[in-house]
Structures are given as structure tokens and as C-alpha cells.
Amino acid sequence: FKKIVNEVKKNKFYSICTPFDENSVDLLSDLKIDIIKIASCSFNDWFLLEKIVTKNKPIIASTAGASEQQIDNVVSFLKNRNKKFALMHCVAEYPTLNKKLNLNRLGFLINKYKNIQVGYSTHEDPKEINNIAVAIGMGATIFEKHIGLSTNKYVLNKYSANYLQTDNWLSNARKALLICGNKKNIFI
């Protein structure tokens, strides 16, 4: 893990990691991970949330499957502990069909939770590059994409992009950012 984190930092990226248990939160802290990500399946794991807020790290929380009340509860919890955090819209379906992406939820989250950055975590077909432009146009400012490398032993799953698909996705994101113009709401 340390080699991976060092390589990420060497290349001037932020290190982000998702713990699924309390012990992993301590490991992330020891590794000096920059940002802690809360997976949508852990969104209401209050033992895990309690442990995460003990660390002095920004937090990104995925909201797939969470009700409005559950999101309100987590937002209140994080705000009351003066945590810097963002919310991610995603759909917990792998891969997610375009008709199920519900990108209008980005607008709902942005309007309801003012002064909280909202992002888009995608699980769509990796050949799909237009959804990122729509998410940017709707105001999303943080993006998560599953990326992988096929080997002789492992093939990519149906929602992880290879390097060429990732390059196309990022190229389309850069174009959308250029078209949409500057935003001053930056997470870090």
C-alpha cells in the first residue's frame, strides 16, 4: 500500500482510499492518505463514521441508495464535527445503464446542500464518455471512475475503464470544463 501511495504522491495526485472497517481507518492515517472516501454501502455505518471523523482528513461520501433523511443525518453529523466533506451522487448498479443514472439528482443535492461540494461517481459502461460532460454541466465538481488493467489472469469488469477509455473520458471532461467555464468552488 505504501508503494502505491508514494507513487500517487510522486505523480502529484491526491491519495484517496475507502476503508470498510475501523482498523482500516487507522491504516489510512498511518499511510498519510489525503482524503477518506465513504462508500455508499457504508454511508450509514455509524461505527465507521465515528472512527473516520477522528482523523483530520477531508471526506467524500457516496450517497447511492441513501434516502434524503439518511443524507440529512450524515450531513448534520459531519457538519457538527466541523469536517470538510463532499457528497457524491452514484448509482449502486454495476454497470449502470444510462437510463438509470438519474443525473438530475446532482441538481437536487447541489440545491439542497448548499456550500457542500457535490460530485459524480460513475459505474457506467466504460465506453460511455458523454455522461461526464452532463455531470460537469450540472455542477458536479468531483469525479470518480473505476479504472483497471487487464492481465493474463484478470479481465476488466464491465464498469472499469482501460487506459484508452480513461483517456477518452478525461478528454471529454476537459472539453466540458472548457465549455462550462471556471468555477471557484474547489474541494482542496
PDB file of N, CA and C in Angstrom, residues 64-147:
ATOM      1  N   ALA A  64     -25.277   6.560  -2.890  1.00  0.00           N
ATOM      2  CA  ALA A  64     -26.139   5.590  -3.585  1.00  0.00           C
ATOM      3  C   ALA A  64     -26.995   4.826  -2.593  1.00  0.00           C
ATOM      4  N   GLY A  65     -28.270   4.804  -2.850  1.00  0.00           N
ATOM      5  CA  GLY A  65     -29.190   4.056  -2.002  1.00  0.00           C
ATOM      6  C   GLY A  65     -29.621   4.777  -0.741  1.00  0.00           C
ATOM      7  N   ALA A  66     -28.998   5.912  -0.435  1.00  0.00           N
ATOM      8  CA  ALA A  66     -29.354   6.643   0.791  1.00  0.00           C
ATOM      9  C   ALA A  66     -30.602   7.488   0.561  1.00  0.00           C
ATOM     10  N   SER A  67     -31.490   7.475   1.546  1.00  0.00           N
ATOM     11  CA  SER A  67     -32.684   8.311   1.476  1.00  0.00           C
ATOM     12  C   SER A  67     -32.299   9.753   1.805  1.00  0.00           C
ATOM     13  N   GLU A  68     -33.192  10.667   1.517  1.00  0.00           N
ATOM     14  CA  GLU A  68     -32.955  12.074   1.849  1.00  0.00           C
ATOM     15  C   GLU A  68     -32.725  12.238   3.353  1.00  0.00           C
ATOM     16  N   GLN A  69     -33.482  11.531   4.173  1.00  0.00           N
ATOM     17  CA  GLN A  69     -33.309  11.609   5.626  1.00  0.00           C
ATOM     18  C   GLN A  69     -31.946  11.085   6.051  1.00  0.00           C
ATOM     19  N   GLN A  70     -31.514   9.995   5.454  1.00  0.00           N
ATOM     20  CA  GLN A  70     -30.196   9.454   5.788  1.00  0.00           C
ATOM     21  C   GLN A  70     -29.086  10.430   5.398  1.00  0.00           C
ATOM     22  N   ILE A  71     -29.225  11.054   4.233  1.00  0.00           N
ATOM     23  CA  ILE A  71     -28.233  12.055   3.820  1.00  0.00           C
ATOM     24  C   ILE A  71     -28.259  13.230   4.783  1.00  0.00           C
ATOM     25  N   ASP A  72     -29.457  13.695   5.144  1.00  0.00           N
ATOM     26  CA  ASP A  72     -29.567  14.790   6.127  1.00  0.00           C
ATOM     27  C   ASP A  72     -28.831  14.431   7.418  1.00  0.00           C
ATOM     28  N   ASN A  73     -29.012  13.205   7.885  1.00  0.00           N
ATOM     29  CA  ASN A  73     -28.376  12.773   9.137  1.00  0.00           C
ATOM     30  C   ASN A  73     -26.852  12.791   9.037  1.00  0.00           C
ATOM     31  N   VAL A  74     -26.320  12.265   7.936  1.00  0.00           N
ATOM     32  CA  VAL A  74     -24.867  12.227   7.770  1.00  0.00           C
ATOM     33  C   VAL A  74     -24.312  13.634   7.583  1.00  0.00           C
ATOM     34  N   VAL A  75     -24.992  14.462   6.802  1.00  0.00           N
ATOM     35  CA  VAL A  75     -24.552  15.855   6.620  1.00  0.00           C
ATOM     36  C   VAL A  75     -24.520  16.569   7.961  1.00  0.00           C
ATOM     37  N   SER A  76     -25.568  16.418   8.758  1.00  0.00           N
ATOM     38  CA  SER A  76     -25.617  17.042  10.085  1.00  0.00           C
ATOM     39  C   SER A  76     -24.478  16.532  10.971  1.00  0.00           C
ATOM     40  N   PHE A  77     -24.263  15.230  10.945  1.00  0.00           N
ATOM     41  CA  PHE A  77     -23.198  14.601  11.726  1.00  0.00           C
ATOM     42  C   PHE A  77     -21.832  15.193  11.365  1.00  0.00           C
ATOM     43  N   LEU A  78     -21.553  15.288  10.079  1.00  0.00           N
ATOM     44  CA  LEU A  78     -20.257  15.800   9.634  1.00  0.00           C
ATOM     45  C   LEU A  78     -20.114  17.306   9.896  1.00  0.00           C
ATOM     46  N   LYS A  79     -21.186  18.038   9.670  1.00  0.00           N
ATOM     47  CA  LYS A  79     -21.138  19.484   9.932  1.00  0.00           C
ATOM     48  C   LYS A  79     -20.913  19.764  11.417  1.00  0.00           C
ATOM     49  N   ASN A  80     -21.590  19.016  12.282  1.00  0.00           N
ATOM     50  CA  ASN A  80     -21.461  19.232  13.726  1.00  0.00           C
ATOM     51  C   ASN A  80     -20.076  18.873  14.250  1.00  0.00           C
ATOM     52  N   ARG A  81     -19.295  18.184  13.441  1.00  0.00           N
ATOM     53  CA  ARG A  81     -17.919  17.859  13.825  1.00  0.00           C
ATOM     54  C   ARG A  81     -16.907  18.674  13.029  1.00  0.00           C
ATOM     55  N   ASN A  82     -17.437  19.720  12.358  1.00  0.00           N
ATOM     56  CA  ASN A  82     -16.601  20.651  11.580  1.00  0.00           C
ATOM     57  C   ASN A  82     -15.700  19.948  10.575  1.00  0.00           C
ATOM     58  N   LYS A  83     -16.238  18.940   9.917  1.00  0.00           N
ATOM     59  CA  LYS A  83     -15.467  18.201   8.929  1.00  0.00           C
ATOM     60  C   LYS A  83     -15.617  18.842   7.550  1.00  0.00           C
ATOM     61  N   LYS A  84     -14.542  18.847   6.794  1.00  0.00           N
ATOM     62  CA  LYS A  84     -14.588  19.254   5.391  1.00  0.00           C
ATOM     63  C   LYS A  84     -15.016  18.016   4.613  1.00  0.00           C
ATOM     64  N   PHE A  85     -16.140  18.111   3.894  1.00  0.00           N
ATOM     65  CA  PHE A  85     -16.637  16.925   3.203  1.00  0.00           C
ATOM     66  C   PHE A  85     -17.386  17.292   1.936  1.00  0.00           C
ATOM     67  N   ALA A  86     -17.541  16.303   1.084  1.00  0.00           N
ATOM     68  CA  ALA A  86     -18.305  16.425  -0.150  1.00  0.00           C
ATOM     69  C   ALA A  86     -19.211  15.203  -0.271  1.00  0.00           C
ATOM     70  N   LEU A  87     -20.262  15.350  -1.049  1.00  0.00           N
ATOM     71  CA  LEU A  87     -21.189  14.262  -1.326  1.00  0.00           C
ATOM     72  C   LEU A  87     -21.032  13.829  -2.784  1.00  0.00           C
ATOM     73  N   MET A  88     -21.191  12.547  -3.031  1.00  0.00           N
ATOM     74  CA  MET A  88     -21.119  12.010  -4.386  1.00  0.00           C
ATOM     75  C   MET A  88     -22.443  11.371  -4.763  1.00  0.00           C
ATOM     76  N   HIS A  89     -22.948  11.758  -5.933  1.00  0.00           N
ATOM     77  CA  HIS A  89     -24.095  11.047  -6.489  1.00  0.00           C
ATOM     78  C   HIS A  89     -23.565   9.815  -7.213  1.00  0.00           C
ATOM     79  N   CYS A  90     -24.162   8.699  -6.955  1.00  0.00           N
ATOM     80  CA  CYS A  90     -23.847   7.493  -7.720  1.00  0.00           C
ATOM     81  C   CYS A  90     -25.032   6.550  -7.651  1.00  0.00           C
ATOM     82  N   VAL A  91     -24.980   5.561  -8.490  1.00  0.00           N
ATOM     83  CA  VAL A  91     -25.998   4.514  -8.507  1.00  0.00           C
ATOM     84  C   VAL A  91     -25.259   3.201  -8.265  1.00  0.00           C
ATOM     85  N   ALA A  92     -25.718   2.446  -7.297  1.00  0.00           N
ATOM     86  CA  ALA A  92     -25.044   1.193  -6.937  1.00  0.00           C
ATOM     87  C   ALA A  92     -25.533   0.050  -7.824  1.00  0.00           C
ATOM     88  N   GLU A  93     -25.299   0.200  -9.099  1.00  0.00           N
ATOM     89  CA  GLU A  93     -25.607  -0.843 -10.073  1.00  0.00           C
ATOM     90  C   GLU A  93     -24.416  -0.906 -11.017  1.00  0.00           C
ATOM     91  N   TYR A  94     -23.846  -2.068 -11.194  1.00  0.00           N
ATOM     92  CA  TYR A  94     -22.565  -2.227 -11.885  1.00  0.00           C
ATOM     93  C   TYR A  94     -22.703  -3.165 -13.075  1.00  0.00           C
ATOM     94  N   PRO A  95     -22.623  -2.696 -14.310  1.00  0.00           N
ATOM     95  CA  PRO A  95     -22.563  -1.295 -14.715  1.00  0.00           C
ATOM     96  C   PRO A  95     -23.947  -0.660 -14.668  1.00  0.00           C
ATOM     97  N   THR A  96     -23.970   0.663 -14.619  1.00  0.00           N
ATOM     98  CA  THR A  96     -25.228   1.401 -14.581  1.00  0.00           C
ATOM     99  C   THR A  96     -25.619   1.773 -16.005  1.00  0.00           C
ATOM    100  N   LEU A  97     -26.837   1.400 -16.392  1.00  0.00           N
ATOM    101  CA  LEU A  97     -27.348   1.790 -17.702  1.00  0.00           C
ATOM    102  C   LEU A  97     -27.635   3.292 -17.693  1.00  0.00           C
ATOM    103  N   ASN A  98     -27.496   3.938 -18.844  1.00  0.00           N
ATOM    104  CA  ASN A  98     -27.747   5.381 -18.927  1.00  0.00           C
ATOM    105  C   ASN A  98     -29.121   5.755 -18.388  1.00  0.00           C
ATOM    106  N   LYS A  99     -30.122   4.941 -18.688  1.00  0.00           N
ATOM    107  CA  LYS A  99     -31.484   5.273 -18.258  1.00  0.00           C
ATOM    108  C   LYS A  99     -31.647   5.218 -16.731  1.00  0.00           C
ATOM    109  N   LYS A 100     -30.654   4.680 -16.028  1.00  0.00           N
ATOM    110  CA  LYS A 100     -30.737   4.590 -14.570  1.00  0.00           C
ATOM    111  C   LYS A 100     -29.777   5.538 -13.854  1.00  0.00           C
ATOM    112  N   LEU A 101     -29.023   6.355 -14.580  1.00  0.00           N
ATOM    113  CA  LEU A 101     -28.021   7.234 -13.961  1.00  0.00           C
ATOM    114  C   LEU A 101     -28.634   8.333 -13.092  1.00  0.00           C
ATOM    115  N   ASN A 102     -29.818   8.805 -13.452  1.00  0.00           N
ATOM    116  CA  ASN A 102     -30.519   9.848 -12.685  1.00  0.00           C
ATOM    117  C   ASN A 102     -29.602  11.033 -12.340  1.00  0.00           C
ATOM    118  N   LEU A 103     -28.954  11.585 -13.363  1.00  0.00           N
ATOM    119  CA  LEU A 103     -28.055  12.716 -13.131  1.00  0.00           C
ATOM    120  C   LEU A 103     -28.777  13.956 -12.616  1.00  0.00           C
ATOM    121  N   ASN A 104     -30.104  14.005 -12.737  1.00  0.00           N
ATOM    122  CA  ASN A 104     -30.845  15.124 -12.137  1.00  0.00           C
ATOM    123  C   ASN A 104     -30.693  15.163 -10.624  1.00  0.00           C
ATOM    124  N   ARG A 105     -30.322  14.056 -10.021  1.00  0.00           N
ATOM    125  CA  ARG A 105     -30.087  14.043  -8.567  1.00  0.00           C
ATOM    126  C   ARG A 105     -28.919  14.957  -8.194  1.00  0.00           C
ATOM    127  N   LEU A 106     -27.999  15.179  -9.124  1.00  0.00           N
ATOM    128  CA  LEU A 106     -26.917  16.137  -8.868  1.00  0.00           C
ATOM    129  C   LEU A 106     -27.495  17.507  -8.529  1.00  0.00           C
ATOM    130  N   GLY A 107     -28.455  17.961  -9.335  1.00  0.00           N
ATOM    131  CA  GLY A 107     -29.087  19.260  -9.079  1.00  0.00           C
ATOM    132  C   GLY A 107     -29.793  19.282  -7.740  1.00  0.00           C
ATOM    133  N   PHE A 108     -30.463  18.192  -7.397  1.00  0.00           N
ATOM    134  CA  PHE A 108     -31.129  18.105  -6.097  1.00  0.00           C
ATOM    135  C   PHE A 108     -30.117  18.249  -4.967  1.00  0.00           C
ATOM    136  N   LEU A 109     -29.014  17.490  -5.041  1.00  0.00           N
ATOM    137  CA  LEU A 109     -28.007  17.547  -3.978  1.00  0.00           C
ATOM    138  C   LEU A 109     -27.356  18.932  -3.899  1.00  0.00           C
ATOM    139  N   ILE A 110     -27.044  19.501  -5.047  1.00  0.00           N
ATOM    140  CA  ILE A 110     -26.411  20.829  -5.078  1.00  0.00           C
ATOM    141  C   ILE A 110     -27.335  21.885  -4.479  1.00  0.00           C
ATOM    142  N   ASN A 111     -28.608  21.836  -4.817  1.00  0.00           N
ATOM    143  CA  ASN A 111     -29.559  22.838  -4.314  1.00  0.00           C
ATOM    144  C   ASN A 111     -29.909  22.634  -2.848  1.00  0.00           C
ATOM    145  N   LYS A 112     -30.023  21.395  -2.424  1.00  0.00           N
ATOM    146  CA  LYS A 112     -30.410  21.125  -1.033  1.00  0.00           C
ATOM    147  C   LYS A 112     -29.254  21.355  -0.065  1.00  0.00           C
ATOM    148  N   TYR A 113     -28.066  20.937  -0.433  1.00  0.00           N
ATOM    149  CA  TYR A 113     -26.919  21.007   0.472  1.00  0.00           C
ATOM    150  C   TYR A 113     -25.958  22.100  -0.005  1.00  0.00           C
ATOM    151  N   LYS A 114     -26.414  23.322   0.118  1.00  0.00           N
ATOM    152  CA  LYS A 114     -25.626  24.473  -0.321  1.00  0.00           C
ATOM    153  C   LYS A 114     -24.304  24.517   0.429  1.00  0.00           C
ATOM    154  N   ASN A 115     -23.288  25.008  -0.222  1.00  0.00           N
ATOM    155  CA  ASN A 115     -21.945  25.129   0.346  1.00  0.00           C
ATOM    156  C   ASN A 115     -21.277  23.780   0.615  1.00  0.00           C
ATOM    157  N   ILE A 116     -21.822  22.716   0.055  1.00  0.00           N
ATOM    158  CA  ILE A 116     -21.180  21.397   0.116  1.00  0.00           C
ATOM    159  C   ILE A 116     -20.915  20.991  -1.324  1.00  0.00           C
ATOM    160  N   GLN A 117     -19.683  20.638  -1.612  1.00  0.00           N
ATOM    161  CA  GLN A 117     -19.375  20.191  -2.964  1.00  0.00           C
ATOM    162  C   GLN A 117     -20.069  18.876  -3.256  1.00  0.00           C
ATOM    163  N   VAL A 118     -20.515  18.743  -4.498  1.00  0.00           N
ATOM    164  CA  VAL A 118     -21.205  17.535  -4.939  1.00  0.00           C
ATOM    165  C   VAL A 118     -20.479  16.991  -6.157  1.00  0.00           C
ATOM    166  N   GLY A 119     -20.269  15.691  -6.152  1.00  0.00           N
ATOM    167  CA  GLY A 119     -19.582  15.048  -7.257  1.00  0.00           C
ATOM    168  C   GLY A 119     -20.377  13.907  -7.844  1.00  0.00           C
ATOM    169  N   TYR A 120     -19.745  13.244  -8.798  1.00  0.00           N
ATOM    170  CA  TYR A 120     -20.377  12.158  -9.540  1.00  0.00           C
ATOM    171  C   TYR A 120     -19.450  10.955  -9.547  1.00  0.00           C
ATOM    172  N   SER A 121     -19.920   9.852  -9.010  1.00  0.00           N
ATOM    173  CA  SER A 121     -19.196   8.593  -9.021  1.00  0.00           C
ATOM    174  C   SER A 121     -19.875   7.693 -10.042  1.00  0.00           C
ATOM    175  N   THR A 122     -19.141   7.319 -11.049  1.00  0.00           N
ATOM    176  CA  THR A 122     -19.753   6.629 -12.174  1.00  0.00           C
ATOM    177  C   THR A 122     -19.443   5.136 -12.207  1.00  0.00           C
ATOM    178  N   HIS A 123     -20.450   4.386 -12.577  1.00  0.00           N
ATOM    179  CA  HIS A 123     -20.285   2.941 -12.764  1.00  0.00           C
ATOM    180  C   HIS A 123     -20.835   2.524 -14.124  1.00  0.00           C
ATOM    181  N   GLU A 124     -20.896   3.475 -15.045  1.00  0.00           N
ATOM    182  CA  GLU A 124     -21.477   3.196 -16.359  1.00  0.00           C
ATOM    183  C   GLU A 124     -20.523   2.379 -17.228  1.00  0.00           C
ATOM    184  N   ASP A 125     -21.005   1.986 -18.388  1.00  0.00           N
ATOM    185  CA  ASP A 125     -20.174   1.289 -19.374  1.00  0.00           C
ATOM    186  C   ASP A 125     -18.947   2.155 -19.649  1.00  0.00           C
ATOM    187  N   PRO A 126     -17.746   1.588 -19.595  1.00  0.00           N
ATOM    188  CA  PRO A 126     -16.538   2.396 -19.752  1.00  0.00           C
ATOM    189  C   PRO A 126     -16.379   3.041 -21.127  1.00  0.00           C
ATOM    190  N   LYS A 127     -17.129   2.588 -22.124  1.00  0.00           N
ATOM    191  CA  LYS A 127     -17.083   3.234 -23.438  1.00  0.00           C
ATOM    192  C   LYS A 127     -17.887   4.533 -23.448  1.00  0.00           C
ATOM    193  N   GLU A 128     -18.723   4.733 -22.430  1.00  0.00           N
ATOM    194  CA  GLU A 128     -19.577   5.924 -22.347  1.00  0.00           C
ATOM    195  C   GLU A 128     -18.744   7.116 -21.873  1.00  0.00           C
ATOM    196  N   ILE A 129     -18.642   8.158 -22.705  1.00  0.00           N
ATOM    197  CA  ILE A 129     -17.853   9.332 -22.314  1.00  0.00           C
ATOM    198  C   ILE A 129     -18.684  10.610 -22.214  1.00  0.00           C
ATOM    199  N   ASN A 130     -19.947  10.561 -22.566  1.00  0.00           N
ATOM    200  CA  ASN A 130     -20.762  11.785 -22.549  1.00  0.00           C
ATOM    201  C   ASN A 130     -21.328  12.133 -21.177  1.00  0.00           C
ATOM    202  N   ASN A 131     -21.531  11.127 -20.336  1.00  0.00           N
ATOM    203  CA  ASN A 131     -22.157  11.391 -19.039  1.00  0.00           C
ATOM    204  C   ASN A 131     -21.317  12.324 -18.173  1.00  0.00           C
ATOM    205  N   ILE A 132     -20.006  12.250 -18.286  1.00  0.00           N
ATOM    206  CA  ILE A 132     -19.138  13.142 -17.514  1.00  0.00           C
ATOM    207  C   ILE A 132     -19.395  14.597 -17.906  1.00  0.00           C
ATOM    208  N   ALA A 133     -19.614  14.861 -19.179  1.00  0.00           N
ATOM    209  CA  ALA A 133     -19.881  16.225 -19.634  1.00  0.00           C
ATOM    210  C   ALA A 133     -21.211  16.725 -19.072  1.00  0.00           C
ATOM    211  N   VAL A 134     -22.210  15.862 -19.036  1.00  0.00           N
ATOM    212  CA  VAL A 134     -23.511  16.246 -18.471  1.00  0.00           C
ATOM    213  C   VAL A 134     -23.351  16.546 -16.979  1.00  0.00           C
ATOM    214  N   ALA A 135     -22.621  15.690 -16.259  1.00  0.00           N
ATOM    215  CA  ALA A 135     -22.413  15.901 -14.822  1.00  0.00           C
ATOM    216  C   ALA A 135     -21.684  17.223 -14.561  1.00  0.00           C
ATOM    217  N   ILE A 136     -20.682  17.524 -15.361  1.00  0.00           N
ATOM    218  CA  ILE A 136     -19.964  18.794 -15.217  1.00  0.00           C
ATOM    219  C   ILE A 136     -20.906  19.951 -15.487  1.00  0.00           C
ATOM    220  N   GLY A 137     -21.696  19.842 -16.539  1.00  0.00           N
ATOM    221  CA  GLY A 137     -22.660  20.900 -16.870  1.00  0.00           C
ATOM    222  C   GLY A 137     -23.698  21.114 -15.780  1.00  0.00           C
ATOM    223  N   MET A 138     -23.989  20.068 -15.015  1.00  0.00           N
ATOM    224  CA  MET A 138     -24.971  20.183 -13.938  1.00  0.00           C
ATOM    225  C   MET A 138     -24.352  20.715 -12.650  1.00  0.00           C
ATOM    226  N   GLY A 139     -23.032  20.846 -12.622  1.00  0.00           N
ATOM    227  CA  GLY A 139     -22.389  21.439 -11.455  1.00  0.00           C
ATOM    228  C   GLY A 139     -21.553  20.506 -10.602  1.00  0.00           C
ATOM    229  N   ALA A 140     -21.418  19.244 -10.996  1.00  0.00           N
ATOM    230  CA  ALA A 140     -20.559  18.326 -10.238  1.00  0.00           C
ATOM    231  C   ALA A 140     -19.113  18.804 -10.330  1.00  0.00           C
ATOM    232  N   THR A 141     -18.383  18.674  -9.231  1.00  0.00           N
ATOM    233  CA  THR A 141     -17.004  19.187  -9.192  1.00  0.00           C
ATOM    234  C   THR A 141     -15.978  18.137  -8.784  1.00  0.00           C
ATOM    235  N   ILE A 142     -16.407  16.956  -8.416  1.00  0.00           N
ATOM    236  CA  ILE A 142     -15.513  15.857  -8.057  1.00  0.00           C
ATOM    237  C   ILE A 142     -15.998  14.642  -8.840  1.00  0.00           C
ATOM    238  N   PHE A 143     -15.047  13.826  -9.328  1.00  0.00           N
ATOM    239  CA  PHE A 143     -15.430  12.706 -10.177  1.00  0.00           C
ATOM    240  C   PHE A 143     -14.664  11.453  -9.783  1.00  0.00           C
ATOM    241  N   GLU A 144     -15.368  10.340  -9.810  1.00  0.00           N
ATOM    242  CA  GLU A 144     -14.764   9.047  -9.516  1.00  0.00           C
ATOM    243  C   GLU A 144     -15.064   8.108 -10.671  1.00  0.00           C
ATOM    244  N   LYS A 145     -14.035   7.442 -11.151  1.00  0.00           N
ATOM    245  CA  LYS A 145     -14.177   6.491 -12.249  1.00  0.00           C
ATOM    246  C   LYS A 145     -13.382   5.247 -11.898  1.00  0.00           C
ATOM    247  N   HIS A 146     -13.938   4.089 -12.116  1.00  0.00           N
ATOM    248  CA  HIS A 146     -13.224   2.833 -11.894  1.00  0.00           C
ATOM    249  C   HIS A 146     -12.338   2.552 -13.096  1.00  0.00           C
ATOM    250  N   ILE A 147     -11.063   2.329 -12.820  1.00  0.00           N
ATOM    251  CA  ILE A 147     -10.073   2.117 -13.874  1.00  0.00           C
ATOM    252  C   ILE A 147      -9.317   0.829 -13.557  1.00  0.00           C
TER     253      ILE A 147
END
